[in-house]
Amino acid sequence: MTANAPITQDLVTIPRKAEDGPTNIIGLTRDALREALLAIGTPEKQAKMRVNQVWAWLYHWGVRDFDAMTNLSKDYRRLLAEHFVIRLPEVVSKNVSMDGTRKYLVKIAGGHEVEVVYIPEEDRGTLCVSSQVGCTLTCSFCHTGTQKLVRNLTAGEIIGQVMVARDDLGEWPEQRAPRNETRLLSNIVLMGMGEPLYNFDNVRDAMKIAMDGEGIALSRRRITLSTSGVVPEIARCAEEIGCQMAVSFHATTDEVRDKLVPINKRWNIETLLAALKEYPRLSNSERITFEYVMLKDVNDSDADARRLVKLISGIPAKINLIPFNEWPGAPYERSDWSRIQAFADIIYKAGYASPIRTPRGEDIMAACGQLKSATERARKSRREIEAEAARG
Ligand code: SAH
Ligand code: SF4
């Protein structure tokens, strides 16, 4: 990317309905499902009940065949099968790290690949979900940002990642998952590939499905969306999704943030903070998580820590320090451990929780910012892409 390259790009999502194929029923919100069932001739009076029944089969029981929906008549099941398919991303490979982290490479329509990461912890299990193939933004420390190929995922492809992870974890009631225990997949973070707020509608619809009490039923407090700072969509996220918000802050001056998170040139620190200040009230949620990647000699000084505390004062916040995860050709180094500790200390003394995120799944390239589809990874480093762009 050259310095003048556009920092954002609006993308279209591929249509839900392939011209010659049936509609994928996965990813329709309740309202859209109702419309779709009416359109195939479901009587108005029955529509609500049919939506409830189909919904429970798909998202509570996890069935993948209309024929298994045994409280529907055979004719109605046949009608559904004529007009819809139940299509999930295809798991191409699964890697399990020494620390138990699982990374799935999944294939979606068009042959694109995205990565999904499951991180087991003592009191929870978090699924890190992707929202786009690649990312149009070009944060200089992020591997995903070097991927050239980009498209928005559909709502079905986003919720589909949750569903295939549940398959692998054996967590559907059909699979005799234990009840009354911490769920294996108890939290979702939209921190995989892509900028979720640049694919707002699909992310919202998928999260509505995840939060629906008659299905996957994850509380909005267990879903965290991470944005690099797409300011106009932050209030919308509060109002229409209401999940927890994390922001990729990473710098305490516009000069440095412009370089690390180029979207800062469009919406700078002051504008971003103003939007974040409003978030907890609008969404009725608690604290904003400020993510801060620790880059040696770039953003990790004591002065940075003090500035950070000052900047966020007045915002209920938690600061998540992320030791930089290296990737081939990356132009940065991870801050020394003692530096990270000193930085964390300053923040802690100012009254903020400042957990240092333990890198997980590094041995399988599953850690934050390392995601990039295997084919793409093999292809180009950022330097190569820049050299190519410069050659014009
Ligand atoms: N696009 C969104 C969400 C995906 S990135 C966003 O930027 O917020 C998830 C988190 O990982 C972000 O905070 C991102 O800045 C961080 N990250 C990216 N590359 C990283 C790397 N190499 N090491 C550590 N964290 C990284
Ligand atoms: Fe995109 Fe987030 Fe990576 Fe930036 S950090 S390039 S916004 S995925």
Short mmCIF file of C-alpha atoms and ligand atoms in Angstrom, two decimals:
data_model
loop_
_atom_site.label_atom_id
_atom_site.label_comp_id
_atom_site.label_asym_id
_atom_site.label_seq_id
_atom_site.Cartn_x
_atom_site.Cartn_y
_atom_site.Cartn_z
CA MET A 1 0.00 0.00 0.00
CA THR A 2 1.24 3.46 -0.75
CA ALA A 3 0.68 6.25 1.74
CA ASN A 4 -2.06 7.70 -0.43
CA ALA A 5 -4.00 4.53 -0.92
CA PRO A 6 -7.59 4.74 0.30
CA ILE A 7 -7.91 3.61 3.89
CA THR A 8 -11.42 2.34 3.61
CA GLN A 9 -13.37 0.64 0.97
CA ASP A 10 -17.00 -0.29 0.90
CA LEU A 11 -17.59 -3.86 0.00
CA VAL A 12 -20.56 -5.70 -1.22
CA THR A 13 -21.54 -8.98 0.27
CA ILE A 14 -22.23 -11.76 -2.15
CA PRO A 15 -25.97 -12.23 -2.52
CA ARG A 16 -27.54 -14.75 -0.18
CA LYS A 17 -29.31 -16.42 -3.04
CA ALA A 18 -27.13 -17.80 -5.76
CA GLU A 19 -28.93 -17.22 -9.03
CA ASP A 20 -29.65 -20.83 -9.60
CA GLY A 21 -29.60 -22.13 -6.06
CA PRO A 22 -31.88 -22.26 -3.06
CA THR A 23 -31.55 -19.78 -0.18
CA ASN A 24 -29.28 -20.60 2.73
CA ILE A 25 -31.56 -20.63 5.74
CA ILE A 26 -28.62 -20.16 8.12
CA GLY A 27 -28.09 -16.48 8.87
CA LEU A 28 -31.67 -15.29 8.36
CA THR A 29 -32.85 -13.26 11.32
CA ARG A 30 -36.24 -14.19 12.80
CA ASP A 31 -37.90 -11.45 10.75
CA ALA A 32 -36.19 -12.53 7.55
CA LEU A 33 -37.03 -16.15 8.23
CA ARG A 34 -40.67 -15.23 8.69
CA GLU A 35 -40.67 -13.40 5.37
CA ALA A 36 -38.99 -16.34 3.68
CA LEU A 37 -41.49 -18.83 5.09
CA LEU A 38 -44.42 -16.67 4.03
CA ALA A 39 -42.93 -16.43 0.56
CA ILE A 40 -42.98 -20.21 0.12
CA GLY A 41 -46.66 -20.33 1.04
CA THR A 42 -46.72 -20.73 4.82
CA PRO A 43 -50.11 -19.41 5.96
CA GLU A 44 -49.86 -16.12 7.81
CA LYS A 45 -51.57 -17.62 10.86
CA GLN A 46 -48.94 -20.33 11.21
CA ALA A 47 -45.91 -18.20 10.44
CA LYS A 48 -44.94 -17.40 14.02
CA MET A 49 -45.13 -21.01 15.12
CA ARG A 50 -43.19 -22.25 12.07
CA VAL A 51 -40.45 -19.70 12.68
CA ASN A 52 -40.15 -20.87 16.28
CA GLN A 53 -40.03 -24.51 15.28
CA VAL A 54 -37.47 -24.14 12.52
CA TRP A 55 -35.40 -21.78 14.65
CA ALA A 56 -35.20 -24.23 17.54
CA TRP A 57 -34.14 -27.06 15.22
CA LEU A 58 -31.40 -25.00 13.67
CA TYR A 59 -30.03 -23.08 16.60
CA HIS A 60 -31.03 -24.98 19.69
CA TRP A 61 -30.75 -28.58 18.51
CA GLY A 62 -28.22 -27.98 15.75
CA VAL A 63 -29.84 -30.26 13.18
CA ARG A 64 -28.63 -30.05 9.59
CA ASP A 65 -31.39 -31.81 7.75
CA PHE A 66 -34.97 -30.66 7.26
CA ASP A 67 -36.05 -34.25 7.55
CA ALA A 68 -34.93 -34.32 11.17
CA MET A 69 -37.43 -31.56 12.06
CA THR A 70 -39.89 -34.10 13.31
CA ASN A 71 -42.57 -31.77 14.66
CA LEU A 72 -43.20 -30.53 11.11
CA SER A 73 -45.33 -32.47 8.69
CA LYS A 74 -43.54 -34.45 6.00
CA ASP A 75 -44.99 -32.18 3.34
CA TYR A 76 -43.78 -29.05 5.06
CA ARG A 77 -40.31 -30.54 5.48
CA ARG A 78 -40.28 -31.31 1.76
CA LEU A 79 -41.36 -27.76 0.98
CA LEU A 80 -38.53 -26.38 3.11
CA ALA A 81 -36.01 -28.66 1.43
CA GLU A 82 -37.18 -27.49 -1.98
CA HIS A 83 -36.55 -23.83 -1.20
CA PHE A 84 -33.75 -23.75 1.33
CA VAL A 85 -30.43 -25.29 2.17
CA ILE A 86 -28.73 -25.51 5.55
CA ARG A 87 -25.23 -24.44 4.58
CA LEU A 88 -22.30 -23.96 6.94
CA PRO A 89 -18.69 -23.08 6.24
CA GLU A 90 -16.65 -26.17 5.52
CA VAL A 91 -13.87 -26.91 7.99
CA VAL A 92 -10.79 -27.48 5.87
CA SER A 93 -8.30 -28.02 8.66
CA LYS A 94 -8.05 -27.90 12.41
CA ASN A 95 -4.88 -27.27 14.39
CA VAL A 96 -4.64 -27.74 18.12
CA SER A 97 -1.98 -25.80 20.01
CA MET A 98 0.08 -27.11 22.91
CA ASP A 99 -2.04 -24.83 25.12
CA GLY A 100 -5.36 -26.24 23.89
CA THR A 101 -6.19 -23.40 21.53
CA ARG A 102 -7.90 -24.67 18.40
CA LYS A 103 -7.62 -22.98 15.05
CA TYR A 104 -10.02 -23.87 12.28
CA LEU A 105 -9.51 -22.92 8.69
CA VAL A 106 -12.93 -22.75 7.08
CA LYS A 107 -13.89 -22.44 3.47
CA ILE A 108 -16.79 -20.27 2.36
CA ALA A 109 -18.55 -19.63 -0.95
CA GLY A 110 -16.16 -18.70 -3.71
CA GLY A 111 -13.44 -20.87 -2.20
CA HIS A 112 -12.28 -18.14 0.20
CA GLU A 113 -10.82 -19.14 3.52
CA VAL A 114 -11.07 -17.57 6.93
CA GLU A 115 -9.72 -18.53 10.31
CA VAL A 116 -11.63 -19.12 13.52
CA VAL A 117 -9.90 -19.60 16.86
CA TYR A 118 -11.21 -21.26 20.00
CA ILE A 119 -9.46 -20.33 23.23
CA PRO A 120 -10.26 -22.44 26.30
CA GLU A 121 -9.71 -20.83 29.69
CA GLU A 122 -10.54 -21.95 33.18
CA ASP A 123 -13.80 -20.07 33.55
CA ARG A 124 -14.78 -19.64 29.91
CA GLY A 125 -14.22 -20.65 26.33
CA THR A 126 -13.92 -17.88 23.80
CA LEU A 127 -14.42 -18.13 20.08
CA CYS A 128 -12.62 -15.54 18.02
CA VAL A 129 -14.74 -15.03 14.92
CA SER A 130 -13.85 -13.42 11.59
CA SER A 131 -16.09 -10.87 9.90
CA GLN A 132 -14.31 -10.43 6.57
CA VAL A 133 -11.93 -12.29 4.33
CA GLY A 134 -8.83 -10.16 4.90
CA CYS A 135 -9.33 -6.50 5.84
CA THR A 136 -9.49 -3.28 3.84
CA LEU A 137 -7.61 -1.46 6.59
CA THR A 138 -3.87 -1.67 6.72
CA CYS A 139 -2.75 -1.46 10.32
CA SER A 140 0.99 -1.76 10.00
CA PHE A 141 1.46 -4.36 12.75
CA CYS A 142 -1.34 -6.70 11.65
CA HIS A 143 -0.87 -9.70 9.45
CA THR A 144 -4.47 -9.71 8.25
CA GLY A 145 -3.95 -6.17 6.96
CA THR A 146 -1.42 -7.47 4.43
CA GLN A 147 -3.95 -9.75 2.81
CA LYS A 148 -5.00 -8.41 -0.52
CA LEU A 149 -8.14 -10.33 -1.11
CA VAL A 150 -11.14 -8.99 0.78
CA ARG A 151 -14.83 -9.67 0.95
CA ASN A 152 -17.49 -9.30 3.57
CA LEU A 153 -18.79 -12.46 5.17
CA THR A 154 -22.53 -13.07 5.09
CA ALA A 155 -24.46 -13.37 8.36
CA GLY A 156 -24.69 -17.10 7.70
CA GLU A 157 -20.94 -17.36 7.34
CA ILE A 158 -20.41 -15.47 10.58
CA ILE A 159 -22.86 -17.43 12.73
CA GLY A 160 -21.73 -20.51 10.80
CA GLN A 161 -18.30 -20.18 12.42
CA VAL A 162 -19.94 -20.44 15.82
CA MET A 163 -21.93 -23.44 14.70
CA VAL A 164 -19.01 -25.41 13.29
CA ALA A 165 -17.02 -24.72 16.45
CA ARG A 166 -19.91 -26.06 18.51
CA ASP A 167 -19.95 -29.12 16.28
CA ASP A 168 -16.29 -29.75 16.97
CA LEU A 169 -16.69 -29.16 20.70
CA GLY A 170 -19.70 -31.49 20.82
CA GLU A 171 -21.82 -28.81 22.38
CA TRP A 172 -25.24 -29.26 20.84
CA PRO A 173 -27.88 -30.95 23.01
CA GLU A 174 -28.01 -33.61 20.27
CA GLN A 175 -24.41 -34.42 21.08
CA ARG A 176 -25.28 -34.89 24.75
CA ALA A 177 -23.43 -31.81 25.89
CA PRO A 178 -23.35 -31.54 29.67
CA ARG A 179 -25.86 -29.15 31.18
CA ASN A 180 -25.35 -26.81 34.11
CA GLU A 181 -21.65 -26.44 33.54
CA THR A 182 -19.74 -23.58 32.06
CA ARG A 183 -20.38 -23.86 28.39
CA LEU A 184 -17.36 -24.80 26.35
CA LEU A 185 -18.13 -21.99 23.95
CA SER A 186 -19.31 -19.33 26.37
CA ASN A 187 -18.02 -16.12 24.78
CA ILE A 188 -17.61 -14.65 21.33
CA VAL A 189 -15.08 -12.02 20.36
CA LEU A 190 -15.27 -10.39 16.96
CA MET A 191 -11.51 -10.15 16.82
CA GLY A 192 -10.61 -12.44 13.97
CA MET A 193 -9.99 -11.32 10.44
CA GLY A 194 -11.62 -8.13 9.27
CA GLU A 195 -13.16 -4.93 10.60
CA PRO A 196 -16.60 -5.89 11.94
CA LEU A 197 -18.00 -2.37 11.74
CA TYR A 198 -17.32 -2.31 7.99
CA ASN A 199 -19.64 -5.27 7.67
CA PHE A 200 -22.19 -3.96 10.10
CA ASP A 201 -25.49 -5.47 8.95
CA ASN A 202 -24.18 -8.99 8.61
CA VAL A 203 -22.34 -8.86 11.93
CA ARG A 204 -25.48 -7.51 13.61
CA ASP A 205 -27.72 -10.19 12.13
CA ALA A 206 -25.30 -12.96 13.08
CA MET A 207 -24.99 -11.67 16.63
CA LYS A 208 -28.77 -11.41 16.93
CA ILE A 209 -28.90 -15.09 16.13
CA ALA A 210 -26.16 -15.84 18.65
CA MET A 211 -28.00 -13.89 21.37
CA ASP A 212 -31.47 -15.28 20.71
CA GLY A 213 -32.68 -17.03 23.85
CA GLU A 214 -34.32 -19.90 21.98
CA GLY A 215 -31.12 -20.91 20.25
CA ILE A 216 -27.43 -20.41 20.91
CA ALA A 217 -28.47 -18.03 23.67
CA LEU A 218 -25.27 -16.19 24.51
CA SER A 219 -25.79 -13.08 26.57
CA ARG A 220 -24.85 -9.79 24.93
CA ARG A 221 -22.43 -9.39 27.82
CA ARG A 222 -20.49 -12.36 26.54
CA ILE A 223 -20.01 -10.91 23.09
CA THR A 224 -17.29 -8.38 22.42
CA LEU A 225 -16.85 -6.53 19.17
CA SER A 226 -13.43 -5.06 18.47
CA THR A 227 -13.11 -2.12 16.13
CA SER A 228 -10.15 -0.18 14.88
CA GLY A 229 -12.31 2.93 15.28
CA VAL A 230 -15.07 3.22 12.68
CA VAL A 231 -16.61 6.12 14.55
CA PRO A 232 -19.96 6.53 12.75
CA GLU A 233 -20.88 2.91 13.45
CA ILE A 234 -20.07 2.90 17.15
CA ALA A 235 -23.38 4.38 18.29
CA ARG A 236 -25.20 2.06 15.92
CA CYS A 237 -23.43 -0.88 17.46
CA ALA A 238 -24.64 0.21 20.88
CA GLU A 239 -28.20 0.59 19.72
CA GLU A 240 -28.58 -2.33 17.36
CA ILE A 241 -26.34 -4.97 18.92
CA GLY A 242 -25.70 -3.82 22.47
CA CYS A 243 -22.64 -6.03 22.93
CA GLN A 244 -19.42 -5.17 24.71
CA MET A 245 -17.06 -2.86 22.87
CA ALA A 246 -13.32 -3.15 22.48
CA VAL A 247 -11.24 -0.66 20.58
CA SER A 248 -7.84 -1.09 18.99
CA PHE A 249 -6.30 2.00 20.51
CA HIS A 250 -2.59 1.22 20.33
CA ALA A 251 -1.18 4.77 20.49
CA THR A 252 -1.50 7.92 22.53
CA THR A 253 -0.73 10.56 19.92
CA ASP A 254 -2.34 11.04 16.53
CA GLU A 255 1.09 11.04 14.97
CA VAL A 256 1.82 7.48 16.09
CA ARG A 257 -1.74 6.22 15.72
CA ASP A 258 -1.85 7.50 12.13
CA LYS A 259 0.99 5.11 11.39
CA LEU A 260 -0.21 2.10 13.36
CA VAL A 261 -3.95 2.33 12.71
CA PRO A 262 -4.35 4.40 9.52
CA ILE A 263 -8.09 4.82 9.99
CA ASN A 264 -6.99 7.38 12.58
CA LYS A 265 -6.37 9.77 9.71
CA ARG A 266 -10.09 9.75 9.08
CA TRP A 267 -11.30 9.67 12.69
CA ASN A 268 -8.63 10.82 15.10
CA ILE A 269 -8.17 10.04 18.77
CA GLU A 270 -10.35 12.90 19.98
CA THR A 271 -13.26 11.95 17.71
CA LEU A 272 -12.92 8.30 18.64
CA LEU A 273 -12.91 9.00 22.37
CA ALA A 274 -16.00 11.18 22.07
CA ALA A 275 -17.89 8.30 20.45
CA LEU A 276 -16.64 5.81 23.03
CA LYS A 277 -17.70 8.03 25.89
CA GLU A 278 -21.29 7.66 24.77
CA TYR A 279 -21.14 3.91 24.26
CA PRO A 280 -21.86 2.56 27.74
CA ARG A 281 -24.93 4.73 28.15
CA LEU A 282 -26.30 3.92 24.72
CA SER A 283 -25.74 0.19 25.02
CA ASN A 284 -26.34 -0.13 28.74
CA SER A 285 -23.06 -2.00 28.96
CA GLU A 286 -20.19 -1.63 31.33
CA ARG A 287 -16.63 -0.96 30.47
CA ILE A 288 -14.94 -0.35 27.16
CA THR A 289 -11.86 -2.48 26.57
CA PHE A 290 -8.93 -0.53 25.22
CA GLU A 291 -6.62 -2.87 23.35
CA TYR A 292 -3.04 -1.78 23.25
CA VAL A 293 -0.44 -3.74 21.33
CA MET A 294 3.02 -3.44 22.87
CA LEU A 295 5.56 -2.52 20.19
CA LYS A 296 9.15 -2.07 21.22
CA ASP A 297 10.26 1.59 21.17
CA VAL A 298 7.14 2.64 19.27
CA ASN A 299 4.32 3.06 21.79
CA ASP A 300 5.60 1.50 25.01
CA SER A 301 7.19 4.32 27.05
CA ASP A 302 6.19 5.48 30.53
CA ALA A 303 5.04 8.73 28.94
CA ASP A 304 2.71 6.73 26.67
CA ALA A 305 1.24 4.95 29.67
CA ARG A 306 0.59 8.23 31.43
CA ARG A 307 -0.91 9.80 28.35
CA LEU A 308 -3.14 6.79 27.88
CA VAL A 309 -4.52 7.08 31.39
CA LYS A 310 -5.18 10.77 30.89
CA LEU A 311 -6.88 10.30 27.55
CA ILE A 312 -9.37 7.75 28.76
CA SER A 313 -10.22 9.40 32.05
CA GLY A 314 -13.96 9.61 32.44
CA ILE A 315 -14.60 6.49 30.37
CA PRO A 316 -15.32 3.27 32.28
CA ALA A 317 -12.47 1.23 30.88
CA LYS A 318 -10.25 -1.78 31.06
CA ILE A 319 -6.93 -1.76 29.27
CA ASN A 320 -5.85 -4.94 27.59
CA LEU A 321 -2.13 -4.99 26.86
CA ILE A 322 -1.30 -7.27 23.96
CA PRO A 323 2.33 -8.30 23.56
CA PHE A 324 2.98 -7.97 19.82
CA ASN A 325 2.69 -11.28 18.02
CA GLU A 326 5.26 -11.57 15.33
CA TRP A 327 4.63 -12.79 11.82
CA PRO A 328 6.97 -13.34 8.91
CA GLY A 329 8.19 -9.99 7.59
CA ALA A 330 6.61 -7.95 10.39
CA PRO A 331 8.20 -4.52 10.77
CA TYR A 332 8.00 -4.45 14.60
CA GLU A 333 9.27 -6.27 17.66
CA ARG A 334 7.51 -7.19 20.85
CA SER A 335 8.30 -4.93 23.82
CA ASP A 336 10.49 -6.49 26.48
CA TRP A 337 8.64 -8.16 29.27
CA SER A 338 9.97 -5.72 31.89
CA ARG A 339 8.75 -2.80 29.75
CA ILE A 340 5.28 -4.31 29.47
CA GLN A 341 5.22 -4.80 33.25
CA ALA A 342 6.29 -1.21 33.90
CA PHE A 343 3.62 0.07 31.49
CA ALA A 344 0.99 -2.09 33.15
CA ASP A 345 2.04 -0.81 36.58
CA ILE A 346 1.44 2.81 35.68
CA ILE A 347 -2.01 1.98 34.39
CA TYR A 348 -2.83 -0.16 37.38
CA LYS A 349 -1.76 2.54 39.79
CA ALA A 350 -4.05 4.96 38.00
CA GLY A 351 -6.93 2.67 38.94
CA TYR A 352 -7.49 0.62 35.79
CA ALA A 353 -7.48 -3.10 35.36
CA SER A 354 -4.58 -3.75 33.01
CA PRO A 355 -4.38 -7.44 32.19
CA ILE A 356 -1.61 -8.49 29.87
CA ARG A 357 -3.06 -10.79 27.27
CA THR A 358 -1.15 -14.04 27.27
CA PRO A 359 -0.45 -14.97 23.69
CA ARG A 360 -2.38 -18.12 22.92
CA GLY A 361 -1.85 -20.57 20.15
CA GLU A 362 1.36 -18.96 18.91
CA ASP A 363 2.74 -22.30 17.81
CA ILE A 364 -0.12 -22.64 15.33
CA MET A 365 -0.13 -18.96 14.27
CA ALA A 366 -3.47 -18.43 15.97
CA ALA A 367 -2.54 -15.45 18.15
CA CYS A 368 -4.04 -11.97 17.67
CA GLY A 369 -3.05 -10.41 14.41
CA GLN A 370 -1.42 -13.52 13.00
CA LEU A 371 -4.46 -14.68 11.11
CA LYS A 372 -4.25 -14.87 7.41
CA SER A 373 -5.37 -17.65 5.19
CA ALA A 374 -2.69 -20.19 4.45
CA THR A 375 -2.66 -19.61 0.74
CA GLU A 376 -2.38 -15.88 1.23
CA ARG A 377 0.25 -16.30 3.91
CA ALA A 378 2.45 -18.21 1.59
CA ARG A 379 2.07 -15.55 -1.01
CA LYS A 380 3.27 -12.17 0.16
CA SER A 381 4.77 -10.20 3.00
CA ARG A 382 3.80 -6.57 3.51
CA ARG A 383 7.15 -5.50 2.16
CA GLU A 384 6.53 -7.38 -1.05
CA ILE A 385 3.08 -5.81 -1.38
CA GLU A 386 4.55 -2.34 -0.82
CA ALA A 387 7.31 -2.95 -3.32
CA GLU A 388 4.74 -4.06 -5.81
CA ALA A 389 2.56 -1.00 -5.21
CA ALA A 390 5.56 1.28 -5.56
CA ARG A 391 6.43 -0.27 -8.88
CA GLY A 392 2.89 0.69 -9.84
N1 SAH B 1 -10.34 -5.29 12.99
C1 SAH B 1 -10.67 -5.29 14.35
C2 SAH B 1 -10.73 -6.67 14.99
C3 SAH B 1 -9.65 -7.66 14.64
S1 SAH B 1 -8.07 -7.47 15.27
C4 SAH B 1 -9.74 -4.41 15.12
O1 SAH B 1 -8.73 -4.01 14.59
O2 SAH B 1 -10.04 -4.11 16.27
C5 SAH B 1 -8.09 -8.01 16.98
C6 SAH B 1 -7.00 -7.32 17.83
O3 SAH B 1 -5.69 -7.84 17.56
C7 SAH B 1 -6.93 -5.83 17.55
O4 SAH B 1 -6.79 -5.09 18.72
C8 SAH B 1 -5.67 -5.74 16.73
O5 SAH B 1 -5.17 -4.46 16.74
C9 SAH B 1 -4.79 -6.76 17.40
N2 SAH B 1 -3.65 -7.16 16.61
C10 SAH B 1 -3.51 -7.14 15.27
N3 SAH B 1 -2.29 -7.59 14.91
C11 SAH B 1 -1.64 -7.92 16.03
C12 SAH B 1 -0.35 -8.48 16.30
N4 SAH B 1 0.48 -8.81 15.31
N5 SAH B 1 -0.03 -8.70 17.59
C13 SAH B 1 -0.89 -8.41 18.58
N6 SAH B 1 -2.12 -7.89 18.39
C14 SAH B 1 -2.49 -7.64 17.12
FE1 SF4 B 2 -7.93 -4.84 9.99
FE2 SF4 B 2 -8.08 -4.96 12.66
FE3 SF4 B 2 -5.92 -5.91 11.36
FE4 SF4 B 2 -6.36 -3.28 11.46
S1 SF4 B 2 -5.92 -4.64 13.22
S2 SF4 B 2 -5.75 -4.44 9.63
S3 SF4 B 2 -8.58 -3.19 11.36
S4 SF4 B 2 -7.99 -6.71 11.22
#
